Amino acid sequence: MKNFVSVKDVKDINALVQEALAYKADPYKDINLGTRRRIGMLFLNPSMRTRLSTQVAAQQLGMEAVVFNVGSEGWALEFEEEAIMSGNTVEHVKDAAPIMGKYFDILCIRTFPSLKNRDDDYSELYINQFIKYAGIPVVSLESATLHPLQSLTDIITMTEVLSQSPKPQGKPKVVLTWAPHVKPLPQCVANSFAQWVNAWGQAEFVIAHPEDYELDTQFTQGATITHDQEEALRDADFVYVKNWSTFHDYGKIYCNDPSWMLTNEKLRVSRNAKVMHCLPVRRNVELSDEILDSTNSLVTTQAGNRVWAAQAVLANLLRSK
Ligand SMILES: NCCC[C@H](NC(=O)CCC(=O)O)C(=O)O
Ligand SMILES: NC(=O)OP(=O)(O)O
């Protein structure tokens, strides 16, 4: 593995999941792997889980992690080639990234989309410029269109649950359902989940959303897409709940129908489905208390598994150097 910015960087998803679960069983088994190696973690946007779980993962590999909240504490970075920097940006990524490449062995970056210009966001300019100029492996901590560490965690979590429960006949039914929110959010988590579940190939995969919330087909191809949430939930084994803003008329909230919020009543047509969300979640807007506080909720397990996902990815990058 050279970088970790999408599922395309992973040769064998199940092998990576098993490596993560091996770390869960024995967190310090590779404590010497990262000795005298250092990761830099750049945050252009807020985070709790990604930041803390990646730091813990690094420590368990014997690495040191340096966190830099570049979005709030650093010089404003310019990403456009040949920019005339007479505005608010102070330092070009072309100058900053090679310096980080000298300080660190692996560079991890969180950079959300602007949700203003779809072509710009979907070109993944920011993370690609870091890959181009840092000269060391780059890990996405959620970029403009994808959140691969989250999706790896989600596959780990489903694999774990499936291994502990009686096997469903055929493939498990996995449903990604849109949920209401108060502000326009990125499509990253939904895109990424769709990309990984499709590449995994071990689920009957359905995506449910209101009209006009179609995601980019480059990620959803392979899934069944419906506007009928109840039909989607029928016989579901896993329900992944997430809001996203519109993709076509980019970054908007069209419908914010509260009836799309998942409740226990709606879940009754499922096969006692486990409910997933990446967090943070707006309670009683995106997801009801009764679901989040029920035994069907996997959200804390998912967040816990972030450590093992990050540890498996960092270990792979260390071994590839
Ligand atoms: N890292 C996980 C999710 C991050 C982001 N959520 C948010 O920005 C929530 C903000 C709020 O609820 O105000 C998203 O959906 O992509
Ligand atoms: N799920 C997730 O990425 O959480 P944070 O935004 O808190 O890192």
Tab-separated table of C-alpha atoms and ligand atoms in Angstrom:
chain	number	residue	atom	x	y	z
A	1	MET	CA	0.000	0.000	0.000
A	2	LYS	CA	1.484	3.365	-1.058
A	3	ASN	CA	-1.248	5.730	0.152
A	4	PHE	CA	-4.642	5.218	1.760
A	5	VAL	CA	-7.158	7.585	0.228
A	6	SER	CA	-9.772	5.210	-1.223
A	7	VAL	CA	-10.694	1.529	-1.486
A	8	LYS	CA	-8.610	1.436	-4.663
A	9	ASP	CA	-5.490	1.493	-2.486
A	10	VAL	CA	-6.483	-1.833	-0.920
A	11	LYS	CA	-5.574	-5.107	-2.633
A	12	ASP	CA	-7.667	-7.408	-0.439
A	13	ILE	CA	-10.373	-5.914	1.789
A	14	ASN	CA	-10.980	-9.080	3.785
A	15	ALA	CA	-7.260	-9.509	4.487
A	16	LEU	CA	-7.092	-5.933	5.796
A	17	VAL	CA	-10.185	-6.568	7.955
A	18	GLN	CA	-8.537	-9.666	9.415
A	19	GLU	CA	-5.354	-7.703	10.163
A	20	ALA	CA	-7.467	-5.130	11.991
A	21	LEU	CA	-9.247	-7.821	14.001
A	22	ALA	CA	-5.866	-9.363	14.874
A	23	TYR	CA	-4.867	-5.983	16.369
A	24	LYS	CA	-8.125	-5.896	18.290
A	25	ALA	CA	-7.261	-9.304	19.776
A	26	ASP	CA	-3.663	-8.282	20.527
A	27	PRO	CA	-3.149	-4.483	20.312
A	28	TYR	CA	0.601	-4.437	21.052
A	29	LYS	CA	1.733	-7.357	18.897
A	30	ASP	CA	3.613	-4.990	16.558
A	31	ILE	CA	4.794	-2.460	19.129
A	32	ASN	CA	8.248	-2.375	17.512
A	33	LEU	CA	7.066	-1.942	13.922
A	34	GLY	CA	6.902	1.841	14.121
A	35	THR	CA	9.827	2.524	16.435
A	36	ARG	CA	11.504	5.821	15.477
A	37	ARG	CA	8.780	6.494	12.912
A	38	ARG	CA	6.461	9.475	13.133
A	39	ILE	CA	3.099	10.394	11.664
A	40	GLY	CA	1.976	13.944	11.081
A	41	MET	CA	-1.769	14.516	11.356
A	42	LEU	CA	-3.061	17.653	9.656
A	43	PHE	CA	-6.570	18.829	10.412
A	44	LEU	CA	-8.102	21.449	8.180
A	45	ASN	CA	-11.449	20.619	9.862
A	46	PRO	CA	-12.720	19.362	13.247
A	47	SER	CA	-12.570	15.744	14.414
A	48	MET	CA	-12.849	13.619	17.524
A	49	ARG	CA	-12.858	9.915	16.613
A	50	THR	CA	-10.479	10.048	13.666
A	51	ARG	CA	-7.950	12.120	15.552
A	52	LEU	CA	-7.956	10.092	18.756
A	53	SER	CA	-8.223	6.610	17.232
A	54	THR	CA	-5.381	7.262	14.787
A	55	GLN	CA	-3.164	8.590	17.583
A	56	VAL	CA	-3.918	5.521	19.714
A	57	ALA	CA	-3.256	3.230	16.716
A	58	ALA	CA	0.082	4.927	16.057
A	59	GLN	CA	1.110	4.578	19.712
A	60	GLN	CA	0.256	0.878	19.662
A	61	LEU	CA	2.681	0.468	16.751
A	62	GLY	CA	5.384	2.304	18.702
A	63	MET	CA	5.053	5.454	16.558
A	64	GLU	CA	4.887	9.035	17.606
A	65	ALA	CA	1.971	11.131	16.320
A	66	VAL	CA	2.180	14.894	15.900
A	67	VAL	CA	-1.143	16.698	15.489
A	68	PHE	CA	-1.313	20.031	13.679
A	69	ASN	CA	-4.666	21.826	13.477
A	70	VAL	CA	-3.595	23.580	10.331
A	71	GLY	CA	-7.116	24.851	9.620
A	72	SER	CA	-7.255	26.923	12.806
A	73	GLU	CA	-3.590	27.339	13.799
A	74	GLY	CA	-1.533	27.190	10.619
A	75	TRP	CA	-0.838	29.500	7.710
A	76	ALA	CA	-3.670	29.530	5.194
A	77	LEU	CA	-2.627	27.097	2.447
A	78	GLU	CA	-2.941	27.633	-1.308
A	79	PHE	CA	-3.605	24.549	-3.450
A	80	GLU	CA	-4.059	25.891	-7.000
A	81	GLU	CA	-1.079	25.560	-9.336
A	82	GLU	CA	0.340	28.859	-10.615
A	83	ALA	CA	-1.815	30.853	-8.188
A	84	ILE	CA	-0.976	34.532	-7.810
A	85	MET	CA	-1.070	34.637	-4.042
A	86	SER	CA	-2.228	38.199	-3.505
A	87	GLY	CA	-5.302	37.140	-1.495
A	88	ASN	CA	-5.701	35.404	1.860
A	89	THR	CA	-3.581	32.304	1.301
A	90	VAL	CA	-0.079	32.591	2.727
A	91	GLU	CA	1.797	29.413	1.820
A	92	HIS	CA	1.554	27.080	-1.163
A	93	VAL	CA	1.136	23.355	-0.566
A	94	LYS	CA	4.040	22.969	-2.984
A	95	ASP	CA	6.263	24.577	-0.358
A	96	ALA	CA	4.606	23.188	2.782
A	97	ALA	CA	4.129	19.519	1.827
A	98	PRO	CA	7.808	18.675	1.052
A	99	ILE	CA	8.757	20.116	4.434
A	100	MET	CA	6.243	17.860	6.152
A	101	GLY	CA	7.755	15.036	4.125
A	102	LYS	CA	11.047	15.753	5.909
A	103	TYR	CA	9.507	15.817	9.395
A	104	PHE	CA	7.310	12.729	9.111
A	105	ASP	CA	7.236	9.170	7.732
A	106	ILE	CA	3.479	9.169	7.028
A	107	LEU	CA	1.225	12.194	6.505
A	108	CYS	CA	-2.468	12.035	7.460
A	109	ILE	CA	-4.868	14.756	6.340
A	110	ARG	CA	-8.469	15.755	7.029
A	111	THR	CA	-9.868	18.125	4.466
A	112	PHE	CA	-13.642	18.543	3.997
A	113	PRO	CA	-15.263	19.720	0.748
A	114	SER	CA	-16.324	23.331	0.283
A	115	LEU	CA	-19.748	22.123	-0.992
A	116	LYS	CA	-19.679	25.171	-3.280
A	117	ASN	CA	-18.089	23.867	-6.474
A	118	ARG	CA	-18.654	20.202	-7.273
A	119	ASP	CA	-15.891	19.880	-9.860
A	120	ASP	CA	-13.340	21.334	-7.471
A	121	ASP	CA	-14.388	19.089	-4.589
A	122	TYR	CA	-14.630	15.959	-6.739
A	123	SER	CA	-11.168	16.575	-8.217
A	124	GLU	CA	-9.815	15.962	-4.675
A	125	LEU	CA	-7.301	18.719	-5.333
A	126	TYR	CA	-6.213	19.178	-1.700
A	127	ILE	CA	-5.318	15.572	-0.856
A	128	ASN	CA	-3.884	14.998	-4.345
A	129	GLN	CA	-1.590	17.988	-3.953
A	130	PHE	CA	-0.295	16.541	-0.684
A	131	ILE	CA	0.324	13.200	-2.442
A	132	LYS	CA	2.104	15.027	-5.269
A	133	TYR	CA	4.380	17.141	-3.104
A	134	ALA	CA	4.914	15.402	0.280
A	135	GLY	CA	7.011	12.515	-1.030
A	136	ILE	CA	5.770	10.211	1.769
A	137	PRO	CA	2.653	8.019	2.102
A	138	VAL	CA	-0.572	9.985	2.582
A	139	VAL	CA	-3.580	8.776	4.596
A	140	SER	CA	-7.023	10.334	4.229
A	141	LEU	CA	-8.660	11.218	7.519
A	142	GLU	CA	-11.749	12.161	5.403
A	143	SER	CA	-11.238	14.125	2.220
A	144	ALA	CA	-13.603	16.065	-0.050
A	145	THR	CA	-15.458	13.004	-1.353
A	146	LEU	CA	-14.400	9.950	0.698
A	147	HIS	CA	-13.771	8.690	4.237
A	148	PRO	CA	-11.907	5.386	3.798
A	149	LEU	CA	-10.888	4.826	7.441
A	150	GLN	CA	-14.564	5.085	8.383
A	151	SER	CA	-15.622	2.645	5.659
A	152	LEU	CA	-12.927	0.144	6.589
A	153	THR	CA	-14.203	0.361	10.176
A	154	ASP	CA	-17.739	-0.219	8.946
A	155	ILE	CA	-16.741	-3.372	7.057
A	156	ILE	CA	-14.759	-4.569	10.109
A	157	THR	CA	-17.811	-3.994	12.304
A	158	MET	CA	-20.185	-5.861	9.979
A	159	THR	CA	-17.685	-8.732	9.611
A	160	GLU	CA	-17.410	-8.959	13.389
A	161	VAL	CA	-21.189	-8.951	13.925
A	162	LEU	CA	-21.727	-11.536	11.173
A	163	SER	CA	-19.109	-13.825	12.707
A	164	GLN	CA	-20.907	-13.654	16.077
A	165	SER	CA	-24.444	-14.258	14.824
A	166	PRO	CA	-26.147	-17.131	13.002
A	167	LYS	CA	-25.388	-16.803	9.293
A	168	PRO	CA	-28.247	-15.205	7.333
A	169	GLN	CA	-29.337	-17.229	4.306
A	170	GLY	CA	-27.469	-15.783	1.349
A	171	LYS	CA	-25.750	-12.429	1.558
A	172	PRO	CA	-26.671	-10.066	4.413
A	173	LYS	CA	-28.863	-7.154	3.339
A	174	VAL	CA	-27.100	-3.846	3.945
A	175	VAL	CA	-29.112	-0.630	3.561
A	176	LEU	CA	-27.668	2.862	3.389
A	177	THR	CA	-30.474	5.273	4.177
A	178	TRP	CA	-30.495	9.043	3.907
A	179	ALA	CA	-31.619	10.911	7.044
A	180	PRO	CA	-32.639	14.530	7.658
A	181	HIS	CA	-30.189	17.128	8.975
A	182	VAL	CA	-30.192	20.838	9.726
A	183	LYS	CA	-27.333	21.780	7.411
A	184	PRO	CA	-25.807	20.633	4.145
A	185	LEU	CA	-23.250	17.878	4.827
A	186	PRO	CA	-20.621	16.278	2.591
A	187	GLN	CA	-21.400	13.136	0.606
A	188	CYS	CA	-18.084	11.598	1.774
A	189	VAL	CA	-19.313	9.018	4.261
A	190	ALA	CA	-22.115	7.820	1.982
A	191	ASN	CA	-19.891	7.762	-1.144
A	192	SER	CA	-17.195	5.897	0.704
A	193	PHE	CA	-19.533	3.378	2.336
A	194	ALA	CA	-21.069	2.654	-1.078
A	195	GLN	CA	-17.654	2.332	-2.703
A	196	TRP	CA	-16.416	-0.122	-0.056
A	197	VAL	CA	-19.562	-2.246	0.194
A	198	ASN	CA	-19.616	-2.595	-3.599
A	199	ALA	CA	-15.929	-3.515	-3.715
A	200	TRP	CA	-16.405	-5.937	-0.786
A	201	GLY	CA	-19.118	-7.701	-2.774
A	202	GLN	CA	-20.456	-9.632	0.207
A	203	ALA	CA	-23.797	-7.895	0.736
A	204	GLU	CA	-27.096	-7.338	-0.974
A	205	PHE	CA	-26.720	-3.574	-1.037
A	206	VAL	CA	-29.589	-1.080	-1.204
A	207	ILE	CA	-29.425	2.716	-1.011
A	208	ALA	CA	-32.594	4.621	-0.034
A	209	HIS	CA	-32.960	8.379	-0.330
A	210	PRO	CA	-35.565	10.997	-1.268
A	211	GLU	CA	-35.702	12.196	-4.872
A	212	ASP	CA	-32.872	14.553	-5.865
A	213	TYR	CA	-30.373	13.026	-3.407
A	214	GLU	CA	-28.731	10.714	-5.953
A	215	LEU	CA	-25.060	10.125	-5.192
A	216	ASP	CA	-22.275	9.986	-7.771
A	217	THR	CA	-22.724	6.747	-9.730
A	218	GLN	CA	-18.958	6.116	-9.725
A	219	PHE	CA	-19.473	5.048	-6.081
A	220	THR	CA	-22.995	3.601	-6.116
A	221	GLN	CA	-22.788	1.410	-9.222
A	222	GLY	CA	-23.749	-2.114	-8.157
A	223	ALA	CA	-26.267	-1.035	-5.509
A	224	THR	CA	-30.058	-1.058	-5.839
A	225	ILE	CA	-31.318	2.502	-5.438
A	226	THR	CA	-34.829	3.324	-4.211
A	227	HIS	CA	-36.881	6.256	-2.918
A	228	ASP	CA	-38.982	3.875	-0.817
A	229	GLN	CA	-37.362	3.635	2.602
A	230	GLU	CA	-39.835	1.072	3.957
A	231	GLU	CA	-39.207	-1.260	1.047
A	232	ALA	CA	-35.467	-0.879	1.541
A	233	LEU	CA	-35.698	-1.689	5.244
A	234	ARG	CA	-37.634	-4.917	4.652
A	235	ASP	CA	-35.469	-7.878	5.724
A	236	ALA	CA	-32.430	-5.635	6.279
A	237	ASP	CA	-29.612	-6.984	8.460
A	238	PHE	CA	-27.671	-3.693	8.714
A	239	VAL	CA	-29.020	-0.163	8.316
A	240	TYR	CA	-26.444	2.577	7.844
A	241	VAL	CA	-27.969	5.973	8.547
A	242	LYS	CA	-26.411	9.136	7.132
A	243	ASN	CA	-27.388	12.548	5.872
A	244	TRP	CA	-25.821	14.022	2.767
A	245	SER	CA	-26.521	17.131	0.745
A	246	THR	CA	-27.474	17.044	-2.939
A	247	PHE	CA	-24.851	15.954	-5.459
A	248	HIS	CA	-26.360	17.110	-8.780
A	249	ASP	CA	-27.529	20.603	-7.779
A	250	TYR	CA	-24.483	20.597	-5.578
A	251	GLY	CA	-24.394	21.026	-1.796
A	252	LYS	CA	-28.061	21.893	-1.185
A	253	ILE	CA	-30.804	20.743	1.148
A	254	TYR	CA	-33.945	20.032	-0.909
A	255	CYS	CA	-36.292	17.849	1.052
A	256	ASN	CA	-35.698	17.716	4.786
A	257	ASP	CA	-38.629	15.446	5.476
A	258	PRO	CA	-38.455	14.413	9.173
A	259	SER	CA	-40.324	11.222	8.285
A	260	TRP	CA	-37.010	9.884	6.909
A	261	MET	CA	-35.631	9.679	10.479
A	262	LEU	CA	-35.268	6.032	11.514
A	263	THR	CA	-37.444	4.801	14.406
A	264	ASN	CA	-38.032	1.432	16.089
A	265	GLU	CA	-41.426	1.288	14.393
A	266	LYS	CA	-39.791	1.533	10.945
A	267	LEU	CA	-37.208	-1.090	11.864
A	268	ARG	CA	-39.935	-3.665	12.511
A	269	VAL	CA	-39.900	-4.830	8.875
A	270	SER	CA	-36.150	-5.526	9.090
A	271	ARG	CA	-34.489	-8.700	10.389
A	272	ASN	CA	-33.901	-7.003	13.731
A	273	ALA	CA	-31.305	-4.932	11.880
A	274	LYS	CA	-28.237	-3.494	13.501
A	275	VAL	CA	-28.058	0.270	13.039
A	276	MET	CA	-24.862	2.091	12.098
A	277	HIS	CA	-23.758	5.721	11.919
A	278	CYS	CA	-20.282	7.225	11.663
A	279	LEU	CA	-20.951	9.918	14.342
A	280	PRO	CA	-21.221	12.723	15.284
A	281	VAL	CA	-25.003	12.425	15.069
A	282	ARG	CA	-27.751	15.010	15.609
A	283	ARG	CA	-30.035	13.135	17.988
A	284	ASN	CA	-33.732	13.189	17.158
A	285	VAL	CA	-33.037	14.886	13.836
A	286	GLU	CA	-30.860	12.368	12.022
A	287	LEU	CA	-31.440	9.412	14.308
A	288	SER	CA	-33.866	8.897	17.199
A	289	ASP	CA	-32.857	8.422	20.834
A	290	GLU	CA	-34.797	5.162	20.933
A	291	ILE	CA	-32.571	3.690	18.214
A	292	LEU	CA	-29.285	5.160	19.398
A	293	ASP	CA	-29.898	3.974	22.959
A	294	SER	CA	-31.109	0.515	21.947
A	295	THR	CA	-29.165	-2.739	21.729
A	296	ASN	CA	-29.563	-2.597	17.927
A	297	SER	CA	-27.198	0.365	17.753
A	298	LEU	CA	-23.612	-0.372	16.703
A	299	VAL	CA	-22.387	3.225	16.786
A	300	THR	CA	-20.087	2.839	19.811
A	301	THR	CA	-18.682	-0.448	18.491
A	302	GLN	CA	-17.982	1.240	15.163
A	303	ALA	CA	-16.213	4.162	16.803
A	304	GLY	CA	-14.201	1.729	18.944
A	305	ASN	CA	-13.156	-0.191	15.829
A	306	ARG	CA	-11.681	2.968	14.332
A	307	VAL	CA	-8.491	2.175	16.292
A	308	TRP	CA	-8.023	-1.234	14.629
A	309	ALA	CA	-8.773	0.098	11.165
A	310	ALA	CA	-6.169	2.834	11.557
A	311	GLN	CA	-3.646	0.398	13.056
A	312	ALA	CA	-4.016	-2.048	10.139
A	313	VAL	CA	-3.588	0.763	7.604
A	314	LEU	CA	-0.560	2.319	9.323
A	315	ALA	CA	1.068	-1.117	9.684
A	316	ASN	CA	0.573	-1.782	5.970
A	317	LEU	CA	2.166	1.520	5.047
A	318	LEU	CA	5.094	0.915	7.398
A	319	ARG	CA	5.682	-2.537	5.920
A	320	SER	CA	5.556	-1.185	2.355
A	321	LYS	CA	8.284	1.378	2.925
B	1	LIG	N1	-16.348	12.564	10.188
B	1	LIG	C1	-17.655	12.110	10.181
B	1	LIG	C2	-18.662	13.044	9.648
B	1	LIG	C3	-18.210	14.414	9.360
B	1	LIG	C4	-19.235	15.316	8.707
B	1	LIG	N2	-20.245	15.644	9.684
B	1	LIG	C5	-20.490	16.894	10.057
B	1	LIG	O1	-19.862	17.800	9.554
B	1	LIG	C6	-21.557	17.115	11.107
B	1	LIG	C7	-21.709	18.567	11.414
B	1	LIG	C8	-22.939	18.911	12.189
B	1	LIG	O2	-23.734	18.060	12.620
B	1	LIG	O3	-23.125	20.108	12.343
B	1	LIG	C9	-19.862	14.580	7.526
B	1	LIG	O4	-21.063	14.346	7.509
B	1	LIG	O5	-19.111	14.272	6.570
B	2	LIG	N1	-16.658	9.456	12.315
B	2	LIG	C1	-15.691	10.394	12.329
B	2	LIG	O1	-14.886	10.513	11.411
B	2	LIG	O2	-15.686	11.169	13.446
B	2	LIG	P1	-14.819	12.476	13.678
B	2	LIG	O3	-15.310	13.482	12.668
B	2	LIG	O4	-15.093	12.869	15.088
B	2	LIG	O5	-13.390	12.168	13.436
